[in-house]
Coordinates of C-alpha atoms (C1' of nucleotides) in Angstrom, one line a residue:
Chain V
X1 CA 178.3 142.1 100.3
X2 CA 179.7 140.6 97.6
X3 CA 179.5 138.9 94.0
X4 CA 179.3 135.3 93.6
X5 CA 181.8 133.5 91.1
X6 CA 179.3 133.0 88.6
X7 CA 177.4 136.3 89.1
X8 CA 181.3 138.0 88.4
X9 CA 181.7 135.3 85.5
X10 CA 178.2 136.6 83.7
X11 CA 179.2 140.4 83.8
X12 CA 182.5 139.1 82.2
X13 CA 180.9 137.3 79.7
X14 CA 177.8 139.9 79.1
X15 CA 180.6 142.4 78.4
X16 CA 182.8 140.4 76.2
X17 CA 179.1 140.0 73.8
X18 CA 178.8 143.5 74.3
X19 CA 181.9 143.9 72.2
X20 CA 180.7 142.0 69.1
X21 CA 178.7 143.0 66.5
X22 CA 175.0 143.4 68.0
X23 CA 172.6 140.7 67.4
X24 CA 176.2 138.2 66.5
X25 CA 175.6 134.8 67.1
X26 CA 177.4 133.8 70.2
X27 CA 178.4 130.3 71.2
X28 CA 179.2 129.2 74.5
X29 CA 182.7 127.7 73.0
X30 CA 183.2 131.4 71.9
X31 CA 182.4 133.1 75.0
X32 CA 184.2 130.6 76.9
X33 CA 187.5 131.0 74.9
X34 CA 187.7 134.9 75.0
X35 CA 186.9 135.2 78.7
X36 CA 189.0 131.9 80.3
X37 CA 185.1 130.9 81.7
X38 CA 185.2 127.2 81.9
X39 CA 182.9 126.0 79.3
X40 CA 180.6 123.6 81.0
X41 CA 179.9 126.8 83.6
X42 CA 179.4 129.2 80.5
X43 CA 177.0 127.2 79.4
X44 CA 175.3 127.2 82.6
X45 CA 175.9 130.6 82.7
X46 CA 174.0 131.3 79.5
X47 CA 171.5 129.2 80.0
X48 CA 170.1 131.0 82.9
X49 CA 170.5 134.6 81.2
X50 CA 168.9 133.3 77.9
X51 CA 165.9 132.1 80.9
X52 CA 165.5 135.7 81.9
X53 CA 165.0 137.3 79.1
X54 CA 169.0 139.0 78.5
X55 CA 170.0 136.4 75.7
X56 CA 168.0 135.0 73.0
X57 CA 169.0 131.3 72.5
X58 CA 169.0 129.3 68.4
X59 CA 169.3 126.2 68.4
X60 CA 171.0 123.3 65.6
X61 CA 174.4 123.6 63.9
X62 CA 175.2 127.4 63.5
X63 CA 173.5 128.4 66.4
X64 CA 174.3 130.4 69.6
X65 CA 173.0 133.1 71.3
X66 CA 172.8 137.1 71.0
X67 CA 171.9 139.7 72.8
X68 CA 167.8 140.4 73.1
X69 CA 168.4 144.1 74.0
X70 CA 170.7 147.2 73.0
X71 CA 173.8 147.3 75.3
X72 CA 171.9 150.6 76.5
X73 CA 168.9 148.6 77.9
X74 CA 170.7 145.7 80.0
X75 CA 172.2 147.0 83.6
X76 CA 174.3 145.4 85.9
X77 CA 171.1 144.5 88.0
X78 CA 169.3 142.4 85.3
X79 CA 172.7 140.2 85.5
X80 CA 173.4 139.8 88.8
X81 CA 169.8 139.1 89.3
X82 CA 169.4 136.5 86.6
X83 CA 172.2 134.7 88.0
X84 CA 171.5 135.0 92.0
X85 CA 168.1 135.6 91.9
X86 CA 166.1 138.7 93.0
X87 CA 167.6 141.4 95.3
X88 CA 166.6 140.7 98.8
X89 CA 168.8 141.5 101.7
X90 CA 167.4 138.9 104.2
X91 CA 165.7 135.8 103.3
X92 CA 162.6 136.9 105.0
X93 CA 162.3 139.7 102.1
X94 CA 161.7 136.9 100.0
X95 CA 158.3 136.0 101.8
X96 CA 159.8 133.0 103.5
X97 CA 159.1 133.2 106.7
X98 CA 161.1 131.1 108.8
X99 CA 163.2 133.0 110.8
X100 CA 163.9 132.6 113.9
X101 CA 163.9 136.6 115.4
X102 CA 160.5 136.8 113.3
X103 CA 158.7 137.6 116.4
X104 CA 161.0 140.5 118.0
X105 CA 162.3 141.6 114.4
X106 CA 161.5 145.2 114.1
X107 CA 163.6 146.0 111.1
X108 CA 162.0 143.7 108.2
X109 CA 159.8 146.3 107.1
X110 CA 162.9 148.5 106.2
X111 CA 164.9 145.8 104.0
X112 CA 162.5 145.8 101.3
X113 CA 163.2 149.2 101.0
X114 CA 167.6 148.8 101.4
X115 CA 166.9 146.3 98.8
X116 CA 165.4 148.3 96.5
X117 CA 168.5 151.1 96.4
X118 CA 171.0 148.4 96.0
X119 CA 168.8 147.3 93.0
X120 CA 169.0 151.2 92.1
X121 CA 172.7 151.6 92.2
X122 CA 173.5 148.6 90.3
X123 CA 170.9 149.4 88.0
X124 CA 172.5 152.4 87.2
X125 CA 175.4 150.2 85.4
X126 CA 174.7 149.7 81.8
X127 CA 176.3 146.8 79.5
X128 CA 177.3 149.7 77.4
X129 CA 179.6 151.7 80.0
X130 CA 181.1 148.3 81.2
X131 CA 182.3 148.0 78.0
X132 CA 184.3 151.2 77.6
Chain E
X3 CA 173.4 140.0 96.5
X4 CA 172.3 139.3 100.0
X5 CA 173.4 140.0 103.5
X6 CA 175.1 137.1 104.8
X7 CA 172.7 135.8 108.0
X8 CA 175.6 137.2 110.3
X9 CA 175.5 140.9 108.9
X10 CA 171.6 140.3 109.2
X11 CA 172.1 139.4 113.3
X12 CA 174.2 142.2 113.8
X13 CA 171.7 144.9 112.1
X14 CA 169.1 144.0 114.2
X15 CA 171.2 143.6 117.3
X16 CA 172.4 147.2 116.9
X17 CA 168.8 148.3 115.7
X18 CA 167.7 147.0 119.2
X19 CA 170.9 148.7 120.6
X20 CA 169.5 152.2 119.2
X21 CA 165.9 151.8 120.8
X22 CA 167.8 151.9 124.3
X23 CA 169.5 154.7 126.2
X24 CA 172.4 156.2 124.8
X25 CA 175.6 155.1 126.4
X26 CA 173.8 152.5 128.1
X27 CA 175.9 149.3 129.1
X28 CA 174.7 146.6 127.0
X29 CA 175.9 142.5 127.7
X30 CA 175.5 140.2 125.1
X31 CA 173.5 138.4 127.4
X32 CA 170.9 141.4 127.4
X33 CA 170.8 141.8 123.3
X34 CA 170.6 137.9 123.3
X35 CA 167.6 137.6 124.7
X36 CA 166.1 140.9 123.1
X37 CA 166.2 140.2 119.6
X38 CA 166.4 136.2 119.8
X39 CA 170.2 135.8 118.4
X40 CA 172.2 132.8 120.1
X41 CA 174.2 133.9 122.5
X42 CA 177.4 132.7 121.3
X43 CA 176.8 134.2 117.9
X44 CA 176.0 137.7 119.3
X45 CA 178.9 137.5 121.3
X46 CA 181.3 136.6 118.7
X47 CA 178.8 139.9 116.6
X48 CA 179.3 142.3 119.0
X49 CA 183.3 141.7 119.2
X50 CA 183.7 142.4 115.4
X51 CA 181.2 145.1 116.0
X52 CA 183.8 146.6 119.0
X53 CA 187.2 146.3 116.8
X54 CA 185.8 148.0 113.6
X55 CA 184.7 150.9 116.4
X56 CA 181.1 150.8 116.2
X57 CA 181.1 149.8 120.1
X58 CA 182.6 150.4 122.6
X59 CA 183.7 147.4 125.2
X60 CA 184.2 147.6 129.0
X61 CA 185.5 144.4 130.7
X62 CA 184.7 143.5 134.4
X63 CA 181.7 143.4 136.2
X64 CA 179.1 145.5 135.1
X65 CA 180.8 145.7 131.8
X66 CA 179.2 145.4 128.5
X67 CA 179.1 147.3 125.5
X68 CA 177.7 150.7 124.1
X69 CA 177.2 152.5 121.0
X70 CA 180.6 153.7 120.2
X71 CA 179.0 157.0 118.2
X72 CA 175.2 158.7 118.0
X73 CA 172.4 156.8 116.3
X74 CA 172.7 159.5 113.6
X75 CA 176.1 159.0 112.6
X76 CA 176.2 154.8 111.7
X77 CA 174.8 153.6 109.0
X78 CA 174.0 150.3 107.9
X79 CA 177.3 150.3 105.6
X80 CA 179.6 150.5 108.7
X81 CA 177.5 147.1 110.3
X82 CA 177.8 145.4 107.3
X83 CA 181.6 146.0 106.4
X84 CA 182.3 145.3 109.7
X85 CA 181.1 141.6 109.7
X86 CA 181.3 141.0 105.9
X87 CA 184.4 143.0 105.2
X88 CA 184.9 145.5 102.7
X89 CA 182.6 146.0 100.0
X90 CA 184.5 144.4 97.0
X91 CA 182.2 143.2 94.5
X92 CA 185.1 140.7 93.3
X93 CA 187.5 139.0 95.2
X94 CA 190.0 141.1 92.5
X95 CA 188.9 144.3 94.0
X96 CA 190.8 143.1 97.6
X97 CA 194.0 143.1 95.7
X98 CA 193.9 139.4 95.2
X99 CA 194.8 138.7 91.4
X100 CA 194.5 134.8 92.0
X101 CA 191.7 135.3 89.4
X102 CA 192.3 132.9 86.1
X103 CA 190.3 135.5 84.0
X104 CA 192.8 138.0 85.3
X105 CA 194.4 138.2 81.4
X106 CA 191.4 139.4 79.6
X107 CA 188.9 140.5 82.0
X108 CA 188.6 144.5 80.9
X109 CA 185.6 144.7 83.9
X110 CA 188.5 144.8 86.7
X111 CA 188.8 148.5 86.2
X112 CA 184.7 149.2 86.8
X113 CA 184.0 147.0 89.6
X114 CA 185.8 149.4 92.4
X115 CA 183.0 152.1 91.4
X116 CA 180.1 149.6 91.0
X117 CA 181.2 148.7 95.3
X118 CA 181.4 152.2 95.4
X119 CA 177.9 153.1 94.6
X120 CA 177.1 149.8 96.3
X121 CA 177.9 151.4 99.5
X122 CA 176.7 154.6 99.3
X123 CA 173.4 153.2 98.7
X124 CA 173.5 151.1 101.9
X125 CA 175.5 154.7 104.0
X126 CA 172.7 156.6 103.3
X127 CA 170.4 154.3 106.1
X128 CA 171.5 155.3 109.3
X129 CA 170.4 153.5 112.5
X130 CA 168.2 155.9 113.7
X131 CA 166.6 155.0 110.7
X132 CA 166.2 151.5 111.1
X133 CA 165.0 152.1 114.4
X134 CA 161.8 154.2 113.6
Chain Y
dC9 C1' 192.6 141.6 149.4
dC10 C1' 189.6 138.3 147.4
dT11 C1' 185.7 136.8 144.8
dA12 C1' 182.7 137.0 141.1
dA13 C1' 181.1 138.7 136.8
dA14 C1' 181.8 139.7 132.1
dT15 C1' 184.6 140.5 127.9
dC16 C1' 188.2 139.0 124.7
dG17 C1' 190.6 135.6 121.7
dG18 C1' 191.3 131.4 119.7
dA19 C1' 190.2 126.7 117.5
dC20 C1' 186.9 123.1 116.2
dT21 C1' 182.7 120.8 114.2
dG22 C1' 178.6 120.5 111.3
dG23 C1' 175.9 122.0 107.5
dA24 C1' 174.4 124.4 103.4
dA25 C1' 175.3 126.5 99.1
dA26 C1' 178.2 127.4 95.4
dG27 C1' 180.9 125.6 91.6
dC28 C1' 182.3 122.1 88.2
dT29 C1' 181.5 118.1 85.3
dC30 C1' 179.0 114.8 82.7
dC31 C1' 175.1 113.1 79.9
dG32 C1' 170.7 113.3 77.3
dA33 C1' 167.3 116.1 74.1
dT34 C1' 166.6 119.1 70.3
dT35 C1' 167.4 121.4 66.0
dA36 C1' 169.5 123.2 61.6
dG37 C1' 172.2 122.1 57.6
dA38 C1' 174.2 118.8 54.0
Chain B
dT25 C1' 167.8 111.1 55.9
dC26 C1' 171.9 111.5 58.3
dT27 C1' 175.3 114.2 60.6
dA28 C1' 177.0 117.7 63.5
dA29 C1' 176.7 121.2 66.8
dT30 C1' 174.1 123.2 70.1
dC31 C1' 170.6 123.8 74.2
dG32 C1' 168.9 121.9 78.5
dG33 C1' 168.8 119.4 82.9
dA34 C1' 170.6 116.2 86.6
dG35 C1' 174.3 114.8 89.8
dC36 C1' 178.4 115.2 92.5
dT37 C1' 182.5 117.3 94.8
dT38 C1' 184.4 121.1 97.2
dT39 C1' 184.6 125.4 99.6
dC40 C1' 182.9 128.7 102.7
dC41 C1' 179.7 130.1 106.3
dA42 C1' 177.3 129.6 110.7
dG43 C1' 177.3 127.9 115.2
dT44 C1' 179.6 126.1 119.5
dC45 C1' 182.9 125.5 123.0
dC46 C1' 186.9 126.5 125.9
dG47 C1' 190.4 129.1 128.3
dA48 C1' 192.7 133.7 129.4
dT49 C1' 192.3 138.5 130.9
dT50 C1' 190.3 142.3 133.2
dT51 C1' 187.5 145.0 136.3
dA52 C1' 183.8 146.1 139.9
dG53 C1' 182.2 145.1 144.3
dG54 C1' 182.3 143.0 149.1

DNA sequence: CCTAAATCGGACTGGAAAGCTCCGATTAGA
DNA sequence: TCTAATCGGAGCTTTCCAGTCCGATTTAGG
């Protein structure tokens, strides 16, 4: 039950942005320089929270990214989940279905539901108090 | 943020575990075949499961294992940290400061409480629970 | 007392996923 | 129109997890 690297890497970075002036243009250089994130993975990085709605991407010379909500409005669940994908406990939550104690499992109805307070908790996390 | 498929073996073996007698002697040979994990798996399972105190071993013939407290009183935190290890959201957390961001990461200090609230979400399921 | 059954502890092999790097496509500014 | 800086995707290496096997230790029963 815990992070990966580049889940921990985008909470880093999120809070780094969360620092600067709101609605600053962000490079990836610039992010990567203030955190010590390797640039080619910040880049990946913000690529995939630009794809879920947390960053707002400009292209061309001069461009970056910035934030597309207040620091209030973006929790420590939109971040892990942009970068890991959607909270599900087992992989069966996730609608795939081939597991091998399908047939004698009698406690996949309840992870849908464990999944859902872990999403709660970590939802309880705002940019804003992560940033002091 | 998903249970590693080891933690997810060892909630439904102890799941299965509940739905029996209390204090009955359970092989791993018995929960094996009840719940469809490998045997060798379950066996290696049910020895983490037995050091962290959530069972209770007894060698010889006739042996077997037996929930080391009531239904009631474990919760799916204690399975989990006891195959997974403790809930540390970053490898920092453990005490480990091999971490190259180390110099300017000002998360370090938030990610204690964020495991925190992590694990009280999952200590509030108890087995009894689980097991309907 | 002896046999058999079952747990405990370790080390080893295979596989999947994460993590890092490089290269092409697109766009704004001069 | 040309240049420069960025976004976006594809590929590869490496680390960690999952599964398996073996031997040692202990206890109940005949």
């Amino acid at each position: 039950m815990r992070l990966t690297h580049l889940a921990d890497y985008a909470v880093v970075m999120m809070t780094a942005a969360a620092r600067r002036e709101p609605c600053a243009r962000l490079s990836a250089t610039d992010l990567s320089q203030d955190t010590g994130v390797p640039l080619p993975t910040a880049q990946k990085l913000m690529q995939r929270l630009a794809a879920h709605g947390l960053l707002v991407g400009h292209r061309g010379a001069g461009g970056g990214y910035a934030l597309a909500r207040p620091v209030g409005e973006i929790t420590l669940a939109d971040i892990v989940e942009a970068v890991e994908g959607p909270f599900a406990m087992t992989v069966c939550s996730e609608g795939r279905t081939d597991c091998a104690l399908d047939a004698h499992c009698r406690v996949k109805p309840h992870m849908g539901i464990v999944g859902d307070k872990v999403r709660g908790a970590l939802g309880a996390v705002s940019l804003q108090e992560l940033a002091q």
